[in-house]
Coordinates of N, CA and C in Angstrom, one line a residue:
X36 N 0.8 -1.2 0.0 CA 0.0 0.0 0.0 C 0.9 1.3 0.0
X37 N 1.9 1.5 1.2 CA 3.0 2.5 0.9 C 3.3 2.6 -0.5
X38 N 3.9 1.3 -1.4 CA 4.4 2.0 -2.6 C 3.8 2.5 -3.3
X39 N 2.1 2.1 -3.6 CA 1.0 2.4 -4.3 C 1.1 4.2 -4.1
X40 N 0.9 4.3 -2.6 CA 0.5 5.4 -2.1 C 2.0 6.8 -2.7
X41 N 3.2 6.4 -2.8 CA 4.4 7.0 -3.3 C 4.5 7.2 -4.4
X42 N 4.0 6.2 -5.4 CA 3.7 6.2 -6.5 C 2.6 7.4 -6.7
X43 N 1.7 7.1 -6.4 CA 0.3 8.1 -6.5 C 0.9 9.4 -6.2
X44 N 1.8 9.6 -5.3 CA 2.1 10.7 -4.9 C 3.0 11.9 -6.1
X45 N 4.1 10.8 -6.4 CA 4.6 11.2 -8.1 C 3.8 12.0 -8.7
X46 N 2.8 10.9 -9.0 CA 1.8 11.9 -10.2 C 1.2 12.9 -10.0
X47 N 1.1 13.3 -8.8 CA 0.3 14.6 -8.1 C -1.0 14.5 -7.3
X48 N -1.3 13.0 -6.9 CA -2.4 12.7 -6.3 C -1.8 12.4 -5.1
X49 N -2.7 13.3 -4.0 CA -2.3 13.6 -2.9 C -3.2 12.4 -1.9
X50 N -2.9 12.0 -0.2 CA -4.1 11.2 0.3 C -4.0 11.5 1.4
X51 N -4.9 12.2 1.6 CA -5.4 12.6 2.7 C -6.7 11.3 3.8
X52 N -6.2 10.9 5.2 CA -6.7 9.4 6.0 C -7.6 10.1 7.1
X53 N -8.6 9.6 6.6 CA -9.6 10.4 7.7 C -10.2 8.7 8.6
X54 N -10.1 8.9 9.6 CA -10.3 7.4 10.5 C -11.5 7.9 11.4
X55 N -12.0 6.9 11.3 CA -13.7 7.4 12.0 C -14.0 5.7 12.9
X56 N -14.5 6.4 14.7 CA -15.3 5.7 15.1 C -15.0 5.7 16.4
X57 N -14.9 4.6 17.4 CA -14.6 5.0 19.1 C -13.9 3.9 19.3
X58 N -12.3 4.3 19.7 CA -11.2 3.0 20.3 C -10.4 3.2 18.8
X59 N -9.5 1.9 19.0 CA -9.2 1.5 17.9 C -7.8 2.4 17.1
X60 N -7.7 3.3 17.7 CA -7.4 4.4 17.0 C -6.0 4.4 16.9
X61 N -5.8 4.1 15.7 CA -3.9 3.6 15.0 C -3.4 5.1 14.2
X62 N -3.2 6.1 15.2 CA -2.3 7.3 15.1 C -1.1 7.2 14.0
X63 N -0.1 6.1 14.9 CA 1.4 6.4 14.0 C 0.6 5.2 12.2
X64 N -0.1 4.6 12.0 CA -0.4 4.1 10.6 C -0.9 5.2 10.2
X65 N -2.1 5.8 10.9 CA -3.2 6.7 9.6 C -1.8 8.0 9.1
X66 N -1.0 8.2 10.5 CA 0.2 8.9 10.2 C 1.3 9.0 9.0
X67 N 1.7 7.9 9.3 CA 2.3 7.4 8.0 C 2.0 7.4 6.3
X68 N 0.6 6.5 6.6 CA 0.1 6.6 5.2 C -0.2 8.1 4.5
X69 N -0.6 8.9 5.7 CA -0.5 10.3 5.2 C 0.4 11.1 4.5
X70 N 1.6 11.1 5.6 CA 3.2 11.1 4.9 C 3.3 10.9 3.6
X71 N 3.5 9.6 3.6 CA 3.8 9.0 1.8 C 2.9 9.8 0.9
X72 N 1.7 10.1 1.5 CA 0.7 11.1 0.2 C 1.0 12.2 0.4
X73 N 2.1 12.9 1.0 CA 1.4 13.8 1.1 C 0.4 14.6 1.7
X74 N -0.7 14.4 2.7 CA -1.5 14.3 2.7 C -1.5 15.0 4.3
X75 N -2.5 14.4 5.3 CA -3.3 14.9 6.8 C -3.8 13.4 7.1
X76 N -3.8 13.5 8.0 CA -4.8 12.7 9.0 C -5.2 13.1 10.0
X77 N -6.7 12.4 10.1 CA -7.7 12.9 11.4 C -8.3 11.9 11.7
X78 N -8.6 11.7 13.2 CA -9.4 10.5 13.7 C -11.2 11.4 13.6
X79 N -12.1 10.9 13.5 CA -13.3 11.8 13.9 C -13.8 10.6 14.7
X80 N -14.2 11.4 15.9 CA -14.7 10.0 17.1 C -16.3 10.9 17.4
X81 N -16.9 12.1 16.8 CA -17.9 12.3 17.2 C -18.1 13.9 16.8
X82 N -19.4 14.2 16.8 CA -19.6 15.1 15.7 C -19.6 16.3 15.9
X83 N -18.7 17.0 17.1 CA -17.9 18.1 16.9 C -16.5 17.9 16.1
X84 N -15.9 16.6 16.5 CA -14.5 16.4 15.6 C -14.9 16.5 14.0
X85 N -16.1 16.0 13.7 CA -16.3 15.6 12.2 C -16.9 17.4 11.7
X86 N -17.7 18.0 12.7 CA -17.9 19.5 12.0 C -16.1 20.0 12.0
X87 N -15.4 20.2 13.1 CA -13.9 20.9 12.9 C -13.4 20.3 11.8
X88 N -13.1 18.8 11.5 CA -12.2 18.2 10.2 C -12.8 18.6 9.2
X89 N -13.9 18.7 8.8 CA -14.9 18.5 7.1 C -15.8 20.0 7.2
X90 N -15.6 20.8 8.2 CA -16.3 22.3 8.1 C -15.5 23.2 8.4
X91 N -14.9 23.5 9.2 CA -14.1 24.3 9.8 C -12.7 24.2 8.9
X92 N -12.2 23.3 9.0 CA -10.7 23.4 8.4 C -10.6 22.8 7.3
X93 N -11.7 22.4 6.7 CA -11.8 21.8 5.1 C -10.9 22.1 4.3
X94 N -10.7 23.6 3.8 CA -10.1 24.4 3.2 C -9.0 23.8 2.9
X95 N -8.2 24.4 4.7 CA -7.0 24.2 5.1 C -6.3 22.8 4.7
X96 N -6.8 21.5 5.1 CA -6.5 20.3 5.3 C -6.9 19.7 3.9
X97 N -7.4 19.7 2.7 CA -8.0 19.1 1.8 C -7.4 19.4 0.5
X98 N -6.3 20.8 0.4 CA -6.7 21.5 -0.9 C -4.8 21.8 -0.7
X99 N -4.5 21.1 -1.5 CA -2.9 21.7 -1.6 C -2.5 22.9 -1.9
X100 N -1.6 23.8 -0.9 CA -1.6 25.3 -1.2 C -0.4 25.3 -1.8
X101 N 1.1 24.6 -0.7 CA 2.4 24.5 -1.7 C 3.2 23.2 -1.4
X102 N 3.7 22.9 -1.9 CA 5.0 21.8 -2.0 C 6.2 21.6 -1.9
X103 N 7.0 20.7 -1.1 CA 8.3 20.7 -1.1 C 8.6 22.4 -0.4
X104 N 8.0 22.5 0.6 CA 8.3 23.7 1.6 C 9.1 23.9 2.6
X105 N 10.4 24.3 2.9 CA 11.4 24.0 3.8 C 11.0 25.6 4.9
X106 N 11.4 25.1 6.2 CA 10.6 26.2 7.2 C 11.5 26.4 8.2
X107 N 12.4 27.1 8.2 CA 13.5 27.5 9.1 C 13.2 28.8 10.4
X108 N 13.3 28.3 11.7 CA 12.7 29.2 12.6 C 13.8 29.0 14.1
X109 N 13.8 30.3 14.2 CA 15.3 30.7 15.1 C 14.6 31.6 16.2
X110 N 14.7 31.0 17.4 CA 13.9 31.3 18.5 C 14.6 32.0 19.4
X111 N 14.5 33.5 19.8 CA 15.6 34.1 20.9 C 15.9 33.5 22.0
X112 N 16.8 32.9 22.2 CA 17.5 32.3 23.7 C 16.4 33.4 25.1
X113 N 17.0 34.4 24.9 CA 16.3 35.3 26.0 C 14.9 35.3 26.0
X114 N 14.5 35.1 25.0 CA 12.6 34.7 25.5 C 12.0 33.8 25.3
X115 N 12.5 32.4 24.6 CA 12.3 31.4 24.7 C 13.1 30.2 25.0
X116 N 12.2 29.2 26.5 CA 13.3 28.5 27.1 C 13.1 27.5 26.4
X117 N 12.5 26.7 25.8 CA 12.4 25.3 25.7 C 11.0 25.5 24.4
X118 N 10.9 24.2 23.9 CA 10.1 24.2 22.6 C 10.1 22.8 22.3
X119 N 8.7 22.3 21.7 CA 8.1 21.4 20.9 C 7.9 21.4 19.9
X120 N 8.8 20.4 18.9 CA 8.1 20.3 17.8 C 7.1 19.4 17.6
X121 N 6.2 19.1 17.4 CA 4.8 18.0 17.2 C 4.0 17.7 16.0
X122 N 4.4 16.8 15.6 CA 3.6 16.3 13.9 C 5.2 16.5 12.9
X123 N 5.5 17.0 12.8 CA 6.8 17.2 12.2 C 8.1 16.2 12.7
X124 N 8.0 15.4 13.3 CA 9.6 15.5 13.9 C 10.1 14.2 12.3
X125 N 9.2 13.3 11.3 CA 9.7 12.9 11.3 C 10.1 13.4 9.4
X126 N 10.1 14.3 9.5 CA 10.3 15.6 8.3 C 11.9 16.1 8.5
X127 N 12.5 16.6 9.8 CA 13.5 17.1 9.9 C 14.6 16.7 9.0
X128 N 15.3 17.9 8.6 CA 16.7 17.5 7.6 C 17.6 18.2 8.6
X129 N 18.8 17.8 8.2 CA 20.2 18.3 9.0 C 20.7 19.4 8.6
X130 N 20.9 20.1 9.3 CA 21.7 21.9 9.3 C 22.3 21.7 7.8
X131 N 23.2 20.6 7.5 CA 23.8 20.9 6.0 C 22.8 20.6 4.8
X132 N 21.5 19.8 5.1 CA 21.1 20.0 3.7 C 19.8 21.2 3.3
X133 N 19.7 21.6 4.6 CA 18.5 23.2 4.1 C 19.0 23.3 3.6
X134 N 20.0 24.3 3.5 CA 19.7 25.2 1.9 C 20.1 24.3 0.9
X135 N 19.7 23.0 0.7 CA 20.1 22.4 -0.6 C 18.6 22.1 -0.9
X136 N 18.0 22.7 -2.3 CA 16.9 22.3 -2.8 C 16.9 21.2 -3.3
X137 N 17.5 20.5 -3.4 CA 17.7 19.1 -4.0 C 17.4 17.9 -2.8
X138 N 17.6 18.1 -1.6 CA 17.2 17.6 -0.8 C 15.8 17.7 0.0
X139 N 15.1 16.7 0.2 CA 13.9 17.0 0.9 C 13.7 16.0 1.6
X140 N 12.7 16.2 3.1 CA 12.4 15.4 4.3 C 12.2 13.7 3.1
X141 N 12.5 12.5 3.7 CA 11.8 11.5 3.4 C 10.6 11.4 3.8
X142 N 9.9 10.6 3.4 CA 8.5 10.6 3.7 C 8.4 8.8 4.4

C-alpha cells in the first residue's frame, strides 16, 4: 500500500486518511500513510470532531496550497526557554542540507 501510495504521490495525487469511530485508534499508521501522500490525518470519534475536520478546516487540510516547503525558525535564547516540535519530527533534515533544494524530508 506504501508503494501504491508514493507512486500516486509522483503523479500529483495527494491522500489525505480520515479514520472514523470509538477506540481502535492507529495514530502512528493513519500517520504514516499520510506522509507517503502527502497528505493529513484525522481520527473523527464524534460530531464536533467531524464538524472541525470537514467544516471548519476543510479548506485548510484538503486542498494543496504548496509543495516541497522547507521552514527555518530561530527562536531568541532570551525569550524562549524550551520548545516542541509536534507532527513534524519525522520531516526534519540536517543543518547541512536546508539550503540544498535538491534535498527533501523523506517521507
Amino acid at each position: 500500500m506504501e508503494r501504491l501510495i508514493e507512486t500516486e504521490r509522483k503523479s500529483g495525487v495527494f491522500l489525505t486518511i480520515l479514520g472514523y469511530g470509538m477506540g481502535n485508534y492507529q495514530d502512528a499508521k493513519m500517520q504514516k500513510l499520510a506522509d507517503k501522500g502527502n497528505g493529513n490525518h484525522a481520527y473523527i470519534d464524534g460530531i464536533s470532531e467531524a464538524k472541525k475536520v470537514l467544516v471548519n478546516e476543510f479548506g485548510g487540510t484538503l486542498f494543496t496550497i504548496a509543495k516541497d516547503v522547507k521552514l527555518q525558525i530561530e527562536f531568541n535564547p532570551a525569550k524562549v526557554q524550551g520548545y516542541r516540535l509536534i507532527g513534524y519530527e519525522n520531516r526534519m533534515l540536517a543543518k547541512e542540507d536546508f539550503n540544498d533544494d535538491k534535498k527533501m524530508p523523506e517521507n
